[in-house]
């Protein structure tokens, strides 16, 4: 086990993709103070994208984080640091305060490999504002090797603190993860590594453990696995399984019994057959998510036929 | 991937521990012909223990398999072979027909390491009757090394075809499995190996893949994971993920949509917090199963306190 391992709980950020960030302030507070009591090092409290750039018509405080609002929710910062995720082209640099004026400690930049240059520009800016930074390279399972090598050349020269391996489609297995971690370690030896998994194949926890044992320091997870589609590695598994002196599973169990069971009744995530199928096929879960919203949601054979028969299609844009 | 890998579906046998084998004949038939169409090599259709030795007062055809009854259920055997499990001291040798008169192809003997001598006596008898045989060493995670070494000395000399690594408590992780498989391979090189996992920590599939990649040939699983407490490795994951020409996931998806969703509503198995806790603590799930049957079933913090506080106890015999 790694004594320097760090958990980043993504329940609000990735879980918000399940319920359009319909989280009560009470829940977010219980989560923050619970994760703090559990010894979890970071909580990603949402996205810091710009409502203007996304043409948002409704308020959505966890999607469009605002420092004044955050200070009301978390008036007293404790051990657990706060992070926010931003997307390329959706964040307005003018929205970002210098770190000493912000409740946030870390800003993570999600990007596809073809946008790494743009991602690193944002990283540079957040770094100069004093934040810890990460670059989260999405959809790693479908990145061509040469593109990754080019990206690494840029990353090595950047001040980014952490580079993430993101299994967006939940299609990688522990052997794949070991291979990726070794490649990242070899080619960007000056960077700490992170891992973000999805549970389509029930491999999120195993993949995260494999990453940790191969030197990855930053481990993403969500309480009870709450995250888009099949969800993420479960925070309670990491806190319960990793031998680190300050980890304590009981506050996480309390969050689950107080909130997550009801939330799971209301919203759907986890090991669900269409998400398993999209994982096996190494595809984005959006087609499966649309199918789960249709009347055919439990017609698994039909779904499988549609996504594996070239001439069939669920909708004109379903595979785009 | 291993071209010679073989799946043994345990839905009826291990799943019966969830619902007291309350399976309709239609379900068992759909399962058999579905697994056959999926290319699954074996189906474990129940226990062949003796109702007399267990003082059974009710008929329970999947717990006390009878060849005449089985012939009615599966009048036409296909590609998929049938196996049955027996327990030491619960099977009457007089109940076992010679293989050529039986619907069964394989008899598996479950035993604890201290009973390996008795287990191998049964194996010898079933072998002489013409069956394929396995010895399934349960509760491996709590077996002292020297006992295992002594057991191996006996196993090497036995005609048993397959020796199983059984993670009864669902407490092992892929690194543990790799260690065990290497030890078994080294010390009983003349035997094929099998793996039977439980999903308490969401590691059943990862552990099974790890075993396969280290040379294990016989992989146990259940459709939709149906098995005692946290359940088993999922058959649909193995059939969908392993690259073997004759595997086809669609018939398994059909079983899930036709039967398993309703069965999961009626009966409980899978990743459930008290089972996760018993996995982390490397304990038999019986205490957690009792807790899930009580009014406190969702009081996870209370459960954790009870099983981790030495002076507390859920019942006088709960930890025996």
Coordinates of C-alpha atoms in Angstrom, one line a residue:
Chain A
X1 CA 0.0 0.0 0.0
X2 CA 1.1 3.6 -0.7
X3 CA 1.3 5.8 2.4
X4 CA 1.1 9.0 0.2
X5 CA -2.1 8.0 -1.6
X6 CA -4.8 10.6 -1.9
X7 CA -8.5 10.1 -2.5
X8 CA -10.5 12.7 -4.5
X9 CA -14.2 12.1 -3.9
X10 CA -16.2 13.0 -7.0
X11 CA -19.7 12.3 -5.7
X12 CA -21.0 15.9 -6.4
X13 CA -19.2 16.4 -9.7
X14 CA -19.6 13.0 -11.4
X15 CA -22.8 12.2 -9.5
X16 CA -24.3 15.4 -10.8
X17 CA -24.1 13.9 -14.3
X18 CA -26.8 11.5 -13.0
X19 CA -29.2 13.9 -11.4
X20 CA -28.4 17.2 -13.0
X21 CA -26.7 18.3 -9.7
X22 CA -30.0 18.1 -7.8
X23 CA -28.1 18.0 -4.5
X24 CA -29.4 19.8 -1.4
X25 CA -27.1 22.0 0.6
X26 CA -27.6 19.7 3.5
X27 CA -26.4 16.7 1.5
X28 CA -23.3 18.6 0.3
X29 CA -22.5 19.7 3.8
X30 CA -23.0 16.2 5.3
X31 CA -20.8 14.9 2.5
X32 CA -18.0 17.4 3.1
X33 CA -17.9 17.0 6.9
X34 CA -18.3 13.2 6.5
X35 CA -15.5 12.9 4.0
X36 CA -13.4 15.0 6.3
X37 CA -14.1 12.8 9.3
X38 CA -13.2 9.8 7.1
X39 CA -9.8 11.2 6.3
X40 CA -10.5 11.7 2.5
X41 CA -8.0 14.2 1.2
X42 CA -10.1 16.0 -1.5
X43 CA -13.7 16.5 -2.4
X44 CA -14.6 17.7 -5.9
X45 CA -17.5 19.9 -5.2
X46 CA -18.6 20.4 -8.8
X47 CA -17.8 22.0 -12.1
X48 CA -16.5 25.5 -12.4
X49 CA -17.8 26.0 -15.9
X50 CA -19.4 29.3 -17.1
X51 CA -23.2 29.5 -17.2
X52 CA -22.9 32.0 -20.0
X53 CA -20.6 29.8 -22.2
X54 CA -23.1 26.9 -21.7
X55 CA -26.1 29.1 -22.3
X56 CA -27.6 27.9 -19.1
X57 CA -31.1 29.2 -18.3
X58 CA -31.4 27.7 -14.9
X59 CA -29.3 28.2 -11.8
X60 CA -27.2 25.1 -11.0
X61 CA -24.8 25.9 -8.2
X62 CA -22.7 22.7 -8.3
X63 CA -22.3 22.9 -12.1
X64 CA -21.4 26.6 -12.0
X65 CA -19.5 26.9 -8.7
X66 CA -19.4 30.4 -7.2
X67 CA -17.0 31.2 -4.3
X68 CA -19.5 33.4 -2.4
X69 CA -22.1 30.5 -2.5
X70 CA -19.4 28.0 -1.5
X71 CA -18.4 30.0 1.5
X72 CA -22.0 29.9 2.7
X73 CA -22.1 26.1 2.3
X74 CA -18.7 25.3 3.8
X75 CA -18.1 28.2 6.2
X76 CA -15.3 26.3 7.9
X77 CA -12.8 24.5 5.8
X78 CA -11.3 21.5 7.5
X79 CA -8.6 18.9 6.5
X80 CA -10.4 17.9 3.3
X81 CA -9.4 20.2 0.4
X82 CA -11.9 21.2 -2.3
X83 CA -11.4 20.8 -6.0
X84 CA -13.4 21.8 -9.1
X85 CA -13.4 20.4 -12.6
X86 CA -13.4 22.6 -15.8
X87 CA -13.9 21.7 -19.4
X88 CA -12.0 23.2 -22.3
X89 CA -14.0 26.0 -23.9
X90 CA -16.6 26.0 -21.1
X91 CA -14.6 27.9 -18.5
X92 CA -14.3 31.7 -18.4
X93 CA -10.8 32.6 -16.9
X94 CA -12.4 35.8 -15.5
X95 CA -14.5 33.6 -13.1
X96 CA -11.4 32.3 -11.3
X97 CA -10.2 34.1 -8.2
X98 CA -6.7 33.8 -7.0
X99 CA -6.4 30.8 -4.7
X100 CA -6.0 32.9 -1.5
X101 CA -9.4 34.5 -2.1
X102 CA -11.1 31.2 -3.1
X103 CA -12.5 28.3 -1.2
X104 CA -11.0 26.0 -3.8
X105 CA -7.6 24.4 -3.5
X106 CA -7.3 22.5 -6.8
X107 CA -8.6 23.0 -10.3
X108 CA -8.7 20.0 -12.6
X109 CA -8.9 20.4 -16.4
X110 CA -10.7 17.7 -18.4
X111 CA -9.7 17.3 -22.0
X112 CA -9.4 15.0 -24.9
X113 CA -5.9 14.2 -26.1
X114 CA -6.3 16.4 -29.1
X115 CA -6.9 19.4 -26.9
X116 CA -4.0 18.9 -24.5
X117 CA -2.4 22.1 -25.7
X118 CA -5.5 24.1 -24.7
X119 CA -5.8 22.1 -21.5
X120 CA -2.2 23.0 -20.5
X121 CA -2.9 26.7 -21.2
X122 CA -5.7 26.6 -18.6
X123 CA -3.4 24.6 -16.2
X124 CA -0.7 27.3 -16.6
X125 CA -3.2 30.0 -15.7
X126 CA -4.6 28.2 -12.7
X127 CA -1.1 27.3 -11.6
X128 CA -0.1 31.0 -11.7
X129 CA -3.2 31.8 -9.6
X130 CA -1.8 29.5 -6.9
X131 CA -4.0 26.4 -7.4
X132 CA -3.0 22.8 -7.4
X133 CA -3.7 21.5 -10.9
X134 CA -4.4 18.3 -12.8
X135 CA -4.9 17.4 -16.4
X136 CA -7.4 14.7 -16.9
X137 CA -7.0 13.0 -20.3
X138 CA -10.4 11.5 -21.1
X139 CA -11.4 8.4 -23.1
X140 CA -7.9 7.0 -22.8
X141 CA -9.1 3.6 -24.1
X142 CA -9.5 5.0 -27.6
X143 CA -6.4 7.3 -27.8
X144 CA -3.9 6.4 -30.5
X145 CA -0.4 5.9 -29.1
X146 CA 1.3 8.6 -31.2
X147 CA -1.1 11.3 -30.0
X148 CA -0.4 10.3 -26.4
X149 CA 3.4 10.5 -27.0
X150 CA 3.0 14.0 -28.5
X151 CA 0.8 15.1 -25.5
X152 CA 3.5 13.8 -23.1
X153 CA 6.1 16.1 -24.7
X154 CA 3.9 19.1 -23.8
X155 CA 3.0 17.8 -20.4
X156 CA 6.5 17.3 -19.3
X157 CA 7.2 21.0 -19.7
X158 CA 4.0 22.2 -18.0
X159 CA 3.7 23.0 -14.3
X160 CA 0.7 20.6 -14.0
X161 CA 0.9 18.7 -10.7
X162 CA -1.1 15.6 -11.5
X163 CA -1.9 13.8 -14.8
X164 CA -4.9 11.6 -14.8
X165 CA -5.6 8.3 -16.6
X166 CA -9.4 8.5 -17.2
X167 CA -11.2 5.3 -18.2
X168 CA -14.2 7.2 -19.5
X169 CA -15.9 4.2 -21.0
X170 CA -15.3 1.8 -18.2
X171 CA -13.7 -0.6 -20.7
X172 CA -10.2 -1.1 -19.3
X173 CA -9.2 -4.0 -17.1
X174 CA -6.4 -4.2 -14.5
X175 CA -3.9 -5.4 -17.1
X176 CA -4.7 -2.4 -19.3
X177 CA -4.4 -0.1 -16.4
X178 CA -1.0 -1.5 -15.4
X179 CA 0.2 -1.0 -19.0
X180 CA -1.1 2.6 -19.1
X181 CA 0.4 3.5 -15.7
X182 CA 3.8 2.1 -16.7
X183 CA 3.7 4.1 -19.9
X184 CA 2.7 7.3 -18.1
X185 CA 5.3 6.7 -15.4
X186 CA 8.1 6.2 -18.0
X187 CA 7.2 9.1 -20.3
X188 CA 6.2 11.8 -17.7
X189 CA 8.4 10.7 -14.7
X190 CA 8.3 14.3 -13.3
X191 CA 4.5 14.2 -12.8
X192 CA 2.3 12.6 -10.1
X193 CA -0.4 10.3 -11.6
X194 CA -4.1 10.0 -10.9
X195 CA -6.7 7.4 -11.9
X196 CA -10.4 7.9 -12.6
X197 CA -12.4 4.8 -13.3
X198 CA -16.0 3.8 -14.3
X199 CA -17.7 0.6 -13.1
X200 CA -19.3 -0.7 -16.3
X201 CA -17.5 -4.1 -16.0
X202 CA -17.4 -4.1 -12.1
X203 CA -13.6 -3.3 -12.5
X204 CA -13.5 0.2 -11.1
X205 CA -12.2 -0.8 -7.6
X206 CA -9.8 -3.4 -9.0
X207 CA -8.5 -0.9 -11.6
X208 CA -8.0 1.7 -8.9
X209 CA -6.1 -0.8 -6.7
X210 CA -3.9 -1.8 -9.6
X211 CA -3.1 1.8 -10.4
X212 CA -2.2 2.5 -6.8
X213 CA 0.1 -0.6 -6.6
X214 CA 1.8 0.7 -9.7
X215 CA 2.5 4.1 -8.2
X216 CA -0.5 6.2 -8.9
X217 CA -1.1 8.6 -6.0
X218 CA -4.4 10.4 -6.8
X219 CA -7.5 8.0 -6.7
X220 CA -10.9 9.3 -7.8
X221 CA -14.0 7.7 -6.3
X222 CA -17.6 8.5 -5.3
X223 CA -19.6 7.5 -2.3
X224 CA -21.7 4.4 -3.1
X225 CA -20.2 4.8 -6.6
X226 CA -22.5 7.6 -7.6
X227 CA -21.4 8.8 -11.1
X228 CA -22.5 8.9 -14.7
X229 CA -24.0 5.6 -16.0
X230 CA -22.2 2.7 -14.3
X231 CA -20.7 5.1 -11.8
X232 CA -17.2 5.2 -10.3
X233 CA -15.0 3.4 -7.9
X234 CA -16.7 3.4 -4.5
X235 CA -15.2 5.8 -1.8
X236 CA -16.2 3.4 0.9
X237 CA -14.2 0.6 -0.7
X238 CA -11.1 2.7 -0.8
X239 CA -11.4 4.1 2.7
X240 CA -12.3 0.6 4.1
X241 CA -9.6 -1.3 2.2
X242 CA -6.5 0.9 2.0
X243 CA -4.4 0.7 5.1
X244 CA -3.8 4.4 5.9
X245 CA -3.8 5.5 9.5
X246 CA -6.2 8.4 9.1
X247 CA -8.9 6.6 7.0
X248 CA -12.1 5.8 8.8
X249 CA -15.0 4.1 7.0
X250 CA -17.7 4.9 9.6
X251 CA -18.5 8.5 8.4
X252 CA -18.8 7.2 4.8
X253 CA -21.2 4.4 6.0
X254 CA -23.2 7.2 7.7
X255 CA -23.5 9.2 4.5
X256 CA -24.6 6.0 2.6
X257 CA -27.3 5.1 5.2
X258 CA -28.5 8.7 5.6
X259 CA -28.5 9.7 2.0
X260 CA -27.3 7.4 -0.7
X261 CA -29.9 4.6 -0.4
X262 CA -32.7 7.0 -1.0
X263 CA -30.8 8.8 -3.8
X264 CA -30.2 5.4 -5.5
X265 CA -34.0 4.8 -5.4
X266 CA -34.6 8.1 -7.0
X267 CA -31.8 8.1 -9.6
X268 CA -30.0 5.3 -11.4
X269 CA -26.4 4.5 -11.6
X270 CA -24.2 1.4 -11.2
X271 CA -23.8 -2.0 -12.8
X272 CA -26.7 -2.0 -15.3
X273 CA -26.7 -4.3 -18.3
X274 CA -26.7 -1.7 -21.1
X275 CA -23.7 0.1 -19.4
X276 CA -21.9 -3.2 -19.1
X277 CA -22.5 -3.7 -22.9
X278 CA -21.1 -0.2 -23.7
X279 CA -18.1 -1.0 -21.5
X280 CA -17.4 -4.3 -23.4
X281 CA -17.8 -2.5 -26.7
X282 CA -15.5 0.4 -25.5
X283 CA -18.1 3.0 -26.3
X284 CA -19.3 6.2 -24.6
X285 CA -22.4 5.3 -22.4
X286 CA -24.6 8.0 -24.0
X287 CA -26.4 5.5 -26.2
X288 CA -27.0 3.2 -23.2
X289 CA -28.2 6.2 -21.1
X290 CA -30.7 7.1 -23.8
X291 CA -31.9 3.5 -23.9
X292 CA -32.4 3.4 -20.1
X293 CA -34.6 6.5 -20.5
X294 CA -36.8 4.8 -23.0
X295 CA -39.7 2.3 -22.6
X296 CA -37.4 -0.4 -23.8
X297 CA -35.0 0.1 -20.9
X298 CA -34.9 -3.6 -19.9
X299 CA -34.8 -5.1 -23.4
X300 CA -31.2 -6.1 -23.2
X301 CA -31.0 -8.4 -26.2
X302 CA -32.6 -5.7 -28.3
X303 CA -30.1 -3.1 -27.1
X304 CA -27.2 -5.4 -27.8
X305 CA -28.5 -6.1 -31.3
X306 CA -28.9 -2.4 -32.0
X307 CA -25.4 -1.4 -30.9
X308 CA -23.6 -4.3 -32.5
X309 CA -25.4 -4.4 -35.9
X310 CA -23.8 -1.8 -38.1
X311 CA -26.9 -0.9 -40.1
X312 CA -29.1 -0.5 -37.0
X313 CA -29.0 2.7 -35.0
X314 CA -30.9 4.0 -32.0
X315 CA -31.1 7.5 -33.3
X316 CA -29.4 9.4 -36.2
X317 CA -26.7 10.8 -33.8
X318 CA -26.5 7.9 -31.4
X319 CA -23.0 6.8 -32.3
X320 CA -21.5 10.3 -33.0
Chain B
X1 CA -6.7 -15.1 -22.9
X2 CA -6.8 -18.9 -22.4
X3 CA -8.4 -20.9 -25.2
X4 CA -9.0 -23.9 -22.9
X5 CA -10.9 -21.9 -20.3
X6 CA -14.2 -23.4 -19.0
X7 CA -17.0 -21.7 -17.3
X8 CA -19.1 -23.5 -14.6
X9 CA -22.3 -21.5 -14.1
X10 CA -23.4 -21.9 -10.4
X11 CA -26.7 -19.9 -10.6
X12 CA -28.8 -22.8 -9.3
X13 CA -26.4 -24.2 -6.7
X14 CA -25.0 -21.0 -5.2
X15 CA -28.1 -18.9 -6.0
X16 CA -30.2 -21.5 -4.2
X17 CA -28.4 -20.3 -1.0
X18 CA -30.3 -17.0 -1.6
X19 CA -33.8 -18.3 -2.1
X20 CA -33.7 -21.8 -0.6
X21 CA -33.7 -23.2 -4.2
X22 CA -37.1 -21.8 -5.0
X23 CA -36.5 -22.2 -8.8
X24 CA -39.2 -23.1 -11.2
X25 CA -38.6 -26.0 -13.7
X26 CA -39.2 -23.4 -16.4
X27 CA -36.4 -21.2 -15.1
X28 CA -33.9 -24.1 -14.8
X29 CA -34.7 -25.2 -18.3
X30 CA -34.4 -21.7 -19.7
X31 CA -31.1 -21.4 -17.9
X32 CA -29.8 -24.7 -19.2
X33 CA -30.7 -24.1 -22.8
X34 CA -29.6 -20.5 -22.6
X35 CA -26.2 -21.4 -21.1
X36 CA -25.8 -24.0 -23.8
X37 CA -26.6 -21.4 -26.5
X38 CA -24.1 -19.1 -24.9
X39 CA -21.3 -21.7 -25.1
X40 CA -21.0 -22.1 -21.3
X41 CA -19.2 -25.5 -20.7
X42 CA -20.8 -26.5 -17.4
X43 CA -23.9 -25.8 -15.4
X44 CA -24.0 -26.7 -11.7
X45 CA -27.6 -27.7 -11.3
X46 CA -27.6 -28.0 -7.5
X47 CA -26.4 -30.0 -4.6
X48 CA -26.5 -33.8 -4.5
X49 CA -26.6 -34.0 -0.7
X50 CA -28.9 -36.5 1.1
X51 CA -32.2 -35.3 2.5
X52 CA -32.0 -38.0 5.2
X53 CA -28.6 -36.9 6.4
X54 CA -29.8 -33.3 6.5
X55 CA -33.1 -34.3 8.2
X56 CA -35.0 -32.5 5.5
X57 CA -38.7 -32.4 6.0
X58 CA -39.6 -30.6 2.7
X59 CA -38.8 -31.6 -0.8
X60 CA -36.1 -29.5 -2.4
X61 CA -35.2 -30.9 -5.8
X62 CA -32.2 -28.6 -6.5
X63 CA -30.7 -29.3 -3.1
X64 CA -31.3 -33.0 -3.2
X65 CA -30.8 -33.8 -6.9
X66 CA -32.4 -37.0 -8.2
X67 CA -31.5 -38.4 -11.6
X68 CA -35.1 -39.4 -12.5
X69 CA -36.3 -35.9 -11.8
X70 CA -33.3 -34.4 -13.7
X71 CA -34.1 -36.5 -16.8
X72 CA -37.6 -35.0 -16.8
X73 CA -36.2 -31.4 -16.6
X74 CA -33.4 -31.9 -19.1
X75 CA -34.7 -34.6 -21.4
X76 CA -32.1 -33.7 -24.1
X77 CA -28.6 -33.0 -22.9
X78 CA -26.7 -30.7 -25.2
X79 CA -23.1 -29.3 -25.3
X80 CA -23.3 -27.9 -21.7
X81 CA -22.3 -30.5 -19.1
X82 CA -24.0 -30.8 -15.7
X83 CA -22.3 -30.8 -12.4
X84 CA -23.4 -31.2 -8.8
X85 CA -21.8 -30.2 -5.5
X86 CA -21.7 -32.4 -2.4
X87 CA -20.6 -31.6 1.1
X88 CA -18.5 -33.8 3.4
X89 CA -20.8 -35.8 5.7
X90 CA -24.0 -34.8 3.9
X91 CA -23.8 -37.0 0.8
X92 CA -24.8 -40.7 0.8
X93 CA -22.6 -42.7 -1.5
X94 CA -25.6 -45.0 -2.2
X95 CA -27.4 -42.1 -3.9
X96 CA -24.8 -41.8 -6.7
X97 CA -25.3 -43.8 -9.9
X98 CA -22.5 -44.7 -12.2
X99 CA -21.9 -41.9 -14.6
X100 CA -23.3 -43.8 -17.6
X101 CA -26.6 -44.0 -15.9
X102 CA -26.6 -40.4 -14.7
X103 CA -27.5 -37.1 -16.2
X104 CA -24.5 -35.6 -14.3
X105 CA -21.0 -35.3 -15.8
X106 CA -19.1 -33.9 -12.9
X107 CA -19.3 -34.1 -9.1
X108 CA -17.5 -31.5 -7.1
X109 CA -16.7 -31.9 -3.4
X110 CA -16.7 -28.9 -1.1
X111 CA -14.5 -29.2 2.0
X112 CA -12.5 -27.2 4.5
X113 CA -8.8 -27.8 4.5
X114 CA -8.9 -29.9 7.6
X115 CA -11.3 -32.4 5.9
X116 CA -9.3 -32.8 2.7
X117 CA -8.7 -36.5 3.5
X118 CA -12.4 -37.1 3.7
X119 CA -13.0 -35.0 0.6
X120 CA -10.5 -37.0 -1.4
X121 CA -12.1 -40.3 -0.3
X122 CA -15.4 -39.0 -1.9
X123 CA -13.4 -37.9 -5.0
X124 CA -11.9 -41.3 -5.3
X125 CA -15.3 -42.9 -5.3
X126 CA -16.9 -40.5 -7.8
X127 CA -13.8 -40.9 -10.0
X128 CA -14.3 -44.7 -9.9
X129 CA -17.9 -44.2 -10.9
X130 CA -16.7 -42.4 -14.0
X131 CA -17.4 -38.7 -13.1
X132 CA -15.1 -35.8 -13.6
X133 CA -14.3 -34.5 -10.2
X134 CA -13.2 -31.4 -8.3
X135 CA -12.1 -30.6 -4.8
X136 CA -13.2 -27.2 -3.7
X137 CA -11.2 -25.9 -0.7
X138 CA -13.4 -23.4 1.0
X139 CA -12.5 -20.4 3.1
X140 CA -9.0 -20.2 1.6
X141 CA -8.4 -16.7 3.0
X142 CA -8.2 -18.1 6.5
X143 CA -6.2 -21.4 5.8
X144 CA -2.8 -21.6 7.6
X145 CA 0.0 -22.2 5.1
X146 CA 1.2 -25.5 6.7
X147 CA -2.3 -27.0 6.5
X148 CA -2.4 -26.2 2.8
X149 CA 1.0 -27.8 2.2
X150 CA -0.2 -31.0 3.9
X151 CA -3.4 -31.0 1.9
X152 CA -1.4 -30.6 -1.3
X153 CA 0.7 -33.8 -0.5
X154 CA -2.6 -35.8 -0.4
X155 CA -4.1 -34.0 -3.5
X156 CA -1.1 -34.8 -5.7
X157 CA -1.7 -38.5 -5.3
X158 CA -5.4 -38.3 -5.8
X159 CA -7.2 -38.8 -9.2
X160 CA -9.1 -35.5 -8.7
X161 CA -9.3 -33.5 -12.0
X162 CA -9.6 -30.0 -10.7
X163 CA -8.7 -28.2 -7.5
X164 CA -10.5 -25.1 -6.7
X165 CA -9.4 -21.9 -5.0
X166 CA -12.6 -20.7 -3.2
X167 CA -12.7 -17.2 -1.8
X168 CA -15.7 -18.0 0.4
X169 CA -15.6 -14.6 2.3
X170 CA -15.1 -12.4 -0.8
X171 CA -12.1 -10.9 1.0
X172 CA -9.3 -11.6 -1.5
X173 CA -8.0 -9.1 -4.1
X174 CA -6.3 -9.8 -7.4
X175 CA -2.8 -9.7 -5.8
X176 CA -3.9 -12.3 -3.3
X177 CA -5.4 -14.5 -6.1
X178 CA -2.2 -14.3 -8.1
X179 CA -0.2 -15.4 -5.0
X180 CA -2.6 -18.3 -4.4
X181 CA -2.7 -19.5 -8.0
X182 CA 1.1 -19.4 -8.2
X183 CA 1.3 -21.5 -5.0
X184 CA -1.2 -24.0 -6.2
X185 CA 0.4 -24.3 -9.6
X186 CA 3.8 -24.9 -8.1
X187 CA 2.7 -27.4 -5.5
X188 CA 0.1 -29.4 -7.4
X189 CA 1.4 -29.0 -11.0
X190 CA -0.4 -32.2 -12.1
X191 CA -3.9 -30.7 -11.4
X192 CA -6.0 -28.3 -13.3
X193 CA -7.1 -25.3 -11.2
X194 CA -10.5 -23.7 -10.7
X195 CA -11.6 -20.4 -9.1
X196 CA -14.8 -19.5 -7.2
X197 CA -15.2 -15.9 -6.1
X198 CA -17.6 -13.8 -4.1
X199 CA -18.4 -10.2 -4.9
X200 CA -18.3 -8.6 -1.4
X201 CA -15.6 -6.1 -2.6
X202 CA -16.7 -5.9 -6.2
X203 CA -13.6 -7.9 -7.0
X204 CA -15.2 -11.2 -8.2
X205 CA -14.7 -10.5 -11.9
X206 CA -11.3 -9.0 -11.5
X207 CA -10.2 -11.9 -9.3
X208 CA -11.5 -14.4 -11.9
X209 CA -9.7 -12.6 -14.7
X210 CA -6.5 -12.6 -12.7
X211 CA -6.8 -16.3 -12.0
X212 CA -7.4 -17.0 -15.7
X213 CA -4.4 -15.0 -16.7
X214 CA -2.3 -17.0 -14.3
X215 CA -3.4 -20.3 -15.8
X216 CA -6.6 -21.3 -14.0
X217 CA -8.9 -23.1 -16.4
X218 CA -12.2 -23.6 -14.5
X219 CA -14.0 -20.3 -13.8
X220 CA -17.2 -20.3 -11.6
X221 CA -19.8 -17.7 -12.1
X222 CA -23.6 -17.1 -11.8
X223 CA -26.0 -15.2 -14.1
X224 CA -26.4 -11.7 -12.9
X225 CA -24.1 -12.8 -10.0
X226 CA -26.9 -14.7 -8.2
X227 CA -25.2 -16.4 -5.2
X228 CA -25.1 -16.3 -1.4
X229 CA -24.8 -12.8 0.1
X230 CA -22.7 -10.6 -2.2
X231 CA -23.0 -13.2 -5.0
X232 CA -20.5 -14.5 -7.5
X233 CA -18.6 -13.4 -10.5
X234 CA -21.2 -12.6 -13.2
X235 CA -21.6 -15.2 -16.0
X236 CA -22.5 -12.4 -18.5
X237 CA -19.2 -10.6 -17.8
X238 CA -17.2 -13.8 -18.5
X239 CA -19.1 -14.7 -21.6
X240 CA -19.0 -11.1 -22.9
X241 CA -15.4 -10.4 -22.1
X242 CA -13.4 -13.6 -22.7
X243 CA -12.4 -13.9 -26.4
X244 CA -13.4 -17.5 -27.1
X245 CA -15.0 -18.3 -30.4
X246 CA -18.1 -20.2 -29.1
X247 CA -19.1 -17.7 -26.4
X248 CA -22.2 -15.6 -27.1
X249 CA -23.6 -13.1 -24.6
X250 CA -27.1 -12.8 -26.1
X251 CA -28.6 -15.9 -24.6
X252 CA -27.4 -14.8 -21.2
X253 CA -28.8 -11.3 -21.7
X254 CA -32.1 -13.0 -22.5
X255 CA -32.1 -15.0 -19.2
X256 CA -31.4 -11.8 -17.3
X257 CA -34.2 -9.8 -18.9
X258 CA -36.7 -12.7 -18.7
X259 CA -35.9 -13.9 -15.2
X260 CA -33.2 -12.3 -13.2
X261 CA -34.5 -8.7 -12.9
X262 CA -37.7 -10.0 -11.3
X263 CA -35.8 -12.5 -9.1
X264 CA -33.5 -9.7 -7.9
X265 CA -36.6 -7.8 -6.9
X266 CA -37.8 -10.7 -4.9
X267 CA -34.6 -11.9 -3.4
X268 CA -31.5 -10.0 -2.4
X269 CA -27.9 -10.6 -3.4
X270 CA -25.0 -8.5 -4.6
X271 CA -22.9 -5.5 -3.4
X272 CA -24.7 -4.6 -0.2
X273 CA -22.9 -2.7 2.6
X274 CA -22.9 -5.3 5.4
X275 CA -21.5 -7.9 2.9
X276 CA -18.8 -5.4 1.9
X277 CA -17.9 -5.0 5.6
X278 CA -17.7 -8.8 6.2
X279 CA -15.5 -9.0 3.1
X280 CA -13.1 -6.3 4.4
X281 CA -13.0 -8.1 7.8
X282 CA -12.4 -11.5 6.1
X283 CA -15.4 -13.0 7.9
X284 CA -18.2 -15.4 6.9
X285 CA -21.2 -13.4 5.7
X286 CA -23.7 -15.2 8.0
X287 CA -23.7 -12.4 10.6
X288 CA -24.3 -9.9 7.8
X289 CA -27.0 -12.1 6.3
X290 CA -28.8 -12.2 9.7
X291 CA -28.5 -8.4 10.0
X292 CA -30.1 -8.0 6.5
X293 CA -33.0 -10.0 7.7
X294 CA -33.5 -7.8 10.8
X295 CA -35.4 -4.5 11.1
X296 CA -32.0 -2.8 11.4
X297 CA -30.9 -3.9 7.9
X298 CA -29.9 -0.5 6.7
X299 CA -28.2 0.7 9.9
X300 CA -24.7 0.3 8.5
X301 CA -22.7 2.2 11.1
X302 CA -24.4 0.2 13.8
X303 CA -23.6 -3.1 12.0
X304 CA -20.0 -2.0 11.6
X305 CA -19.7 -1.1 15.3
X306 CA -21.1 -4.4 16.3
X307 CA -18.8 -6.6 14.2
X308 CA -15.7 -4.6 15.0
X309 CA -16.2 -4.1 18.8
X310 CA -14.9 -7.2 20.6
X311 CA -17.4 -7.1 23.4
X312 CA -20.4 -6.6 21.2
X313 CA -22.1 -9.5 19.5
X314 CA -25.2 -9.8 17.4
X315 CA -26.2 -13.1 18.8
X316 CA -24.5 -15.7 21.1
X317 CA -23.4 -17.8 18.1
X318 CA -23.0 -15.0 15.6
X319 CA -19.2 -15.3 15.2
X320 CA -18.9 -19.1 15.6

